[in-house]
Short mmCIF file of C-alpha atoms in Angstrom, two decimals:
data_model
loop_
_atom_site.label_atom_id
_atom_site.label_comp_id
_atom_site.label_asym_id
_atom_site.label_seq_id
_atom_site.Cartn_x
_atom_site.Cartn_y
_atom_site.Cartn_z
CA MET A 1 10.78 44.91 271.83
CA PRO A 2 12.44 43.52 275.00
CA ALA A 3 13.81 40.65 272.98
CA SER A 4 15.38 42.95 270.38
CA GLN A 5 16.87 45.16 273.10
CA SER A 6 18.38 42.15 274.83
CA ARG A 7 19.88 41.01 271.55
CA SER A 8 21.53 44.43 270.90
CA ARG A 9 22.92 44.49 274.42
CA ALA A 10 24.39 41.05 273.88
CA ARG A 11 26.04 42.23 270.65
CA ASP A 12 27.57 45.20 272.45
CA ARG A 13 28.95 42.96 275.13
CA ASN A 14 30.43 40.58 272.57
CA ASN A 15 32.01 43.48 270.52
CA VAL A 16 35.72 43.53 271.33
CA LEU A 17 36.12 47.26 270.52
CA ASN A 18 33.67 48.16 273.29
CA ARG A 19 35.99 46.88 275.99
CA ALA A 20 37.72 49.37 278.27
CA GLU A 21 41.23 48.70 276.94
CA PHE A 22 40.12 49.47 273.38
CA LEU A 23 38.15 52.65 274.08
CA SER A 24 41.10 54.85 273.09
CA LEU A 25 40.87 53.47 269.56
CA ASN A 26 37.29 54.55 269.17
CA GLN A 27 37.33 57.88 271.08
CA PRO A 28 40.45 60.09 271.29
CA LEU A 29 41.45 61.31 274.73
CA LYS A 30 40.49 64.80 275.86
CA GLY A 31 44.10 65.68 276.63
CA ASN A 32 45.17 64.97 273.07
CA GLN A 33 42.30 67.01 271.75
CA GLU A 34 43.23 69.94 273.98
CA SER A 35 46.92 69.72 273.08
CA ARG A 36 46.04 69.56 269.40
CA SER A 37 43.66 72.46 269.65
CA SER A 38 46.18 74.50 271.64
CA GLY A 39 48.89 73.65 269.09
CA ARG A 40 46.62 74.75 266.31
CA LYS A 41 45.84 77.98 268.12
CA GLN A 42 49.54 78.70 268.71
CA SER A 43 50.43 77.96 265.11
CA GLY A 44 47.53 80.14 264.02
CA GLN A 45 48.69 82.97 266.28
CA ALA A 46 52.28 82.62 265.07
CA GLY A 47 51.10 82.64 261.48
CA ALA A 48 48.97 85.71 262.16
CA ALA A 49 51.91 87.45 263.83
CA GLY A 50 54.17 86.55 260.93
CA ALA A 51 51.57 87.78 258.51
CA GLN A 52 51.31 91.03 260.45
CA ASN A 53 55.09 91.40 260.40
CA ASN A 54 55.29 90.66 256.70
CA ASN A 55 52.26 92.76 255.83
CA PRO A 56 54.18 96.11 255.68
CA LYS A 57 56.80 94.62 253.35
CA GLU A 58 54.18 92.99 251.19
CA ARG A 59 52.19 96.19 251.13
CA ARG A 60 55.27 98.15 250.10
CA GLN A 61 56.03 95.66 247.38
CA SER A 62 52.45 95.65 246.24
CA GLN A 63 52.53 99.43 246.17
CA GLN A 64 55.90 99.68 244.42
CA LEU A 65 55.76 96.90 241.88
CA PRO A 66 52.67 98.15 240.02
CA GLU A 67 54.19 101.63 239.79
CA GLU A 68 57.47 100.23 238.45
CA ASP A 69 55.56 98.11 235.95
CA CYS A 70 53.58 101.14 234.88
CA MET A 71 56.78 103.17 234.47
CA GLN A 72 58.32 100.48 232.32
CA LEU A 73 55.24 99.70 230.28
CA ASN A 74 53.91 103.27 230.05
CA PRO A 75 56.90 105.68 230.01
CA SER A 76 56.24 109.40 229.96
CA PHE A 77 56.28 111.45 226.78
CA LYS A 78 59.39 113.30 227.94
CA GLY A 79 61.21 110.02 228.49
CA ILE A 80 60.26 108.74 225.04
CA ALA A 81 61.32 112.01 223.38
CA PHE A 82 64.63 112.12 225.27
CA ASN A 83 65.50 108.50 224.47
CA SER A 84 64.58 109.01 220.82
CA LEU A 85 66.76 112.12 220.50
CA LEU A 86 69.60 110.33 222.28
CA ALA A 87 69.37 107.39 219.87
CA ILE A 88 69.36 109.74 216.86
CA ASP A 89 72.34 111.63 218.27
CA ILE A 90 74.37 108.43 218.76
CA CYS A 91 73.45 107.07 215.32
CA MET A 92 74.29 110.31 213.48
CA SER A 93 77.52 110.77 215.43
CA LYS A 94 78.68 107.28 214.51
CA ARG A 95 77.89 107.88 210.86
CA LEU A 96 79.77 111.19 210.86
CA GLY A 97 82.80 109.61 212.54
CA VAL A 98 84.45 109.09 209.15
CA CYS A 99 87.96 109.57 210.57
CA ALA A 100 87.53 107.59 213.78
CA ASN A 101 90.30 105.16 212.81
CA ARG A 102 92.54 104.26 209.90
CA ALA A 103 90.02 101.74 208.57
CA SER A 104 87.25 104.37 208.30
CA SER A 105 86.09 105.78 204.99
CA TRP A 106 88.15 108.96 205.47
CA GLY A 107 90.88 107.33 207.53
CA GLY A 108 93.63 108.87 205.39
CA ALA A 109 92.55 112.40 206.40
CA ARG A 110 92.69 111.62 210.12
CA SER A 111 96.04 113.38 210.65
CA MET A 112 94.79 116.55 208.96
CA ILE A 113 91.60 116.54 211.04
CA ASN A 114 93.67 116.06 214.20
CA LEU A 115 95.82 119.03 213.21
CA LEU A 116 92.68 121.13 212.80
CA GLY A 117 91.59 120.06 216.27
CA ILE A 118 94.94 121.10 217.76
CA THR A 119 94.30 124.67 216.59
CA GLY A 120 91.43 124.75 219.07
CA HIS A 121 93.31 123.17 221.97
CA GLY A 122 93.83 125.09 225.18
CA ILE A 123 97.57 124.53 225.70
CA PRO A 124 98.74 126.21 222.44
CA TRP A 125 96.40 129.14 223.04
CA ILE A 126 97.56 129.67 226.62
CA ALA A 127 101.21 129.43 225.58
CA GLY A 128 100.68 131.85 222.68
CA THR A 129 98.80 134.31 224.89
CA LEU A 130 101.62 134.31 227.47
CA ILE A 131 104.23 134.91 224.77
CA CYS A 132 102.23 137.80 223.30
CA LEU A 133 101.69 139.23 226.80
CA VAL A 134 105.43 139.25 227.48
CA LYS A 135 106.18 140.96 224.18
CA SER A 136 103.29 143.44 224.37
CA SER A 137 104.27 147.04 225.21
CA THR A 138 100.86 148.79 225.13
CA LEU A 139 98.38 149.03 227.97
CA ALA A 140 95.42 148.24 225.74
CA GLY A 141 97.13 145.16 224.33
CA GLN A 142 98.07 143.91 227.79
CA GLU A 143 94.51 144.45 229.01
CA VAL A 144 93.03 142.40 226.16
CA LEU A 145 95.63 139.65 226.53
CA MET A 146 95.15 139.36 230.31
CA ASN A 147 91.41 139.00 229.91
CA LEU A 148 91.95 136.49 227.10
CA LEU A 149 94.18 134.48 229.44
CA LEU A 150 91.47 134.64 232.09
CA ALA A 151 88.89 133.42 229.55
CA LEU A 152 91.09 130.47 228.53
CA LEU A 153 91.67 129.41 232.14
CA LEU A 154 87.97 129.69 232.94
CA ASP A 155 87.13 127.63 229.88
CA ILE A 156 89.43 124.80 230.95
CA MET A 157 88.09 124.75 234.52
CA ILE A 158 84.40 124.98 233.57
CA VAL A 159 84.58 122.34 230.84
CA ALA A 160 86.61 119.99 233.04
CA GLY A 161 84.07 120.35 235.86
CA LEU A 162 81.10 119.73 233.56
CA GLN A 163 82.77 116.70 232.03
CA LYS A 164 83.48 115.22 235.44
CA LEU A 165 79.82 115.66 236.36
CA ALA A 166 78.41 114.22 233.12
CA LYS A 167 81.07 111.52 232.50
CA ARG A 168 79.69 110.84 229.04
CA LYS A 169 81.76 108.64 226.76
CA GLY A 170 82.29 109.38 223.09
CA PRO A 171 80.64 107.45 220.25
CA TYR A 172 83.87 105.50 219.66
CA ASP A 173 86.27 104.02 222.18
CA ILE A 174 89.17 106.41 221.52
CA ASN A 175 91.73 107.21 224.20
CA PRO A 176 92.39 110.94 224.80
CA GLY A 177 95.75 112.34 223.79
CA LEU A 178 98.46 113.84 225.98
CA LEU A 179 97.21 117.41 225.45
CA ASP A 180 93.70 116.30 226.38
CA TYR A 181 94.94 114.92 229.68
CA LEU A 182 96.81 118.17 230.40
CA THR A 183 93.60 120.18 230.01
CA MET A 184 91.47 117.47 231.68
CA ASP A 185 89.44 117.09 228.47
CA THR A 186 88.90 113.33 228.88
CA TYR A 187 85.11 112.97 228.52
CA ALA A 188 82.71 113.83 225.72
CA PHE A 189 80.15 116.26 227.17
CA PRO A 190 80.61 119.15 226.56
CA ALA A 191 83.22 119.36 223.79
CA GLY A 192 86.10 121.46 225.09
CA HIS A 193 87.46 122.32 221.64
CA ALA A 194 84.03 123.55 220.53
CA SER A 195 83.52 125.73 223.61
CA ARG A 196 87.02 127.19 223.29
CA ALA A 197 86.64 127.89 219.58
CA ALA A 198 83.27 129.59 220.11
CA MET A 199 84.60 131.67 222.99
CA LEU A 200 87.74 132.73 221.11
CA SER A 201 85.90 133.63 217.91
CA LYS A 202 83.39 135.75 219.82
CA PHE A 203 86.18 137.35 221.86
CA PHE A 204 88.17 138.34 218.76
CA LEU A 205 85.09 139.56 216.92
CA ASN A 206 84.31 141.92 219.82
CA HIS A 207 87.78 143.17 220.71
CA LEU A 208 89.72 143.15 217.43
CA VAL A 209 89.13 145.23 214.35
CA LEU A 210 88.91 142.68 211.54
CA ALA A 211 87.81 142.86 207.93
CA ILE A 212 84.66 141.04 206.89
CA PRO A 213 86.51 138.15 205.15
CA LEU A 214 88.53 137.57 208.31
CA ARG A 215 85.37 137.60 210.40
CA ILE A 216 83.79 134.97 208.15
CA LEU A 217 86.95 132.85 208.27
CA LEU A 218 87.00 133.11 212.06
CA VAL A 219 83.42 131.81 212.35
CA LEU A 220 84.13 129.04 209.84
CA TRP A 221 87.25 128.07 211.79
CA ALA A 222 85.20 127.71 215.01
CA LEU A 223 82.62 125.53 213.23
CA CYS A 224 85.28 123.34 211.62
CA VAL A 225 87.13 122.85 214.90
CA GLY A 226 83.94 121.79 216.63
CA PHE A 227 82.75 119.31 214.03
CA SER A 228 86.24 117.93 213.47
CA ARG A 229 85.86 116.34 216.91
CA VAL A 230 82.80 114.49 215.63
CA MET A 231 84.66 113.31 212.55
CA ILE A 232 87.46 111.71 214.57
CA GLY A 233 84.91 110.04 216.87
CA ARG A 234 85.73 111.89 220.10
CA HIS A 235 82.39 113.69 220.57
CA HIS A 236 78.71 113.42 219.71
CA ILE A 237 76.90 116.10 217.77
CA THR A 238 75.09 117.28 220.90
CA ASP A 239 78.45 117.53 222.70
CA VAL A 240 79.72 119.94 220.07
CA LEU A 241 76.50 122.00 219.99
CA SER A 242 76.48 122.26 223.77
CA GLY A 243 80.16 123.23 223.60
CA PHE A 244 79.28 126.15 221.32
CA VAL A 245 76.60 127.26 223.80
CA PHE A 246 78.93 127.02 226.80
CA GLY A 247 81.62 128.90 224.88
CA TYR A 248 79.26 131.80 224.27
CA LEU A 249 78.21 131.80 227.93
CA GLN A 250 81.85 131.86 228.99
CA PHE A 251 82.44 134.87 226.79
CA ARG A 252 79.52 136.64 228.45
CA LEU A 253 80.96 135.76 231.86
CA VAL A 254 84.35 137.22 230.95
CA GLU A 255 82.63 140.38 229.75
CA LEU A 256 80.89 140.71 233.11
CA ILE A 257 84.11 140.29 235.12
CA TRP A 258 86.29 142.19 232.68
CA MET A 259 89.53 143.29 234.33
CA SER A 260 90.43 146.94 233.93
CA SER A 261 93.82 148.20 232.77
CA ASN A 262 94.92 149.05 236.32
CA THR A 263 94.05 145.54 237.55
CA CYS A 264 95.92 144.01 234.67
CA GLN A 265 98.99 146.17 235.34
CA MET A 266 98.94 145.17 239.01
CA LEU A 267 98.77 141.48 238.10
CA ILE A 268 101.56 141.85 235.55
CA SER A 269 103.76 143.59 238.11
CA ILE A 270 103.19 140.79 240.64
CA TRP A 271 104.00 138.24 237.98
#
């Protein structure tokens, strides 16, 4: 045993790496270890701090992204129904736009359909009402005409406001005419011609004594004016139907704020 121990000691002495100047190669210094450990701790703390700072954003994203994915992949029944009806409305409106341009199937009748639409425009009706009001000599006639003028002005303002809010374009890219710009009827929803025709037909049916054939013709005129706007590609079907509804509501509004004969005479005298 002593001989073997002496031999191992001799080997250790003869080993070059066991010398003092080569100890750093075998065993790293404590200072380096401490600096490395401290560097690791600092980097770990910085990473933890960064993770803590980024955690709220990541949590928000993790909370929002699944919901967005669910909304896209699993839309609600109302959303599906609304989009389906909207697609049907656009498709049917494009098919019924037979006079949208000269190259359409009924392009030759475009001028006649435009003329039918002018009969439901606001400017001719306002001008005609003013002329009749000037020439009218009866109190009852002046009362009806003043309230009709009020209804026409309300129709223009209400439809223009609703169109500015909705800003819906028509099924075809057709520029509005000069009369449309004068009455601010530049968008599709709701159809101003349809609302005006419905309001006028209901107004005349209530305040004029007309024979049954004339009543039928008046209703048919309102329907033709409304759907003529679909034929020339200016409005969708739902725009025209909503225009009919708004026209009836405007008539009910005028009935609620109906101006009496004395009020009408006072306004006429001021004018």
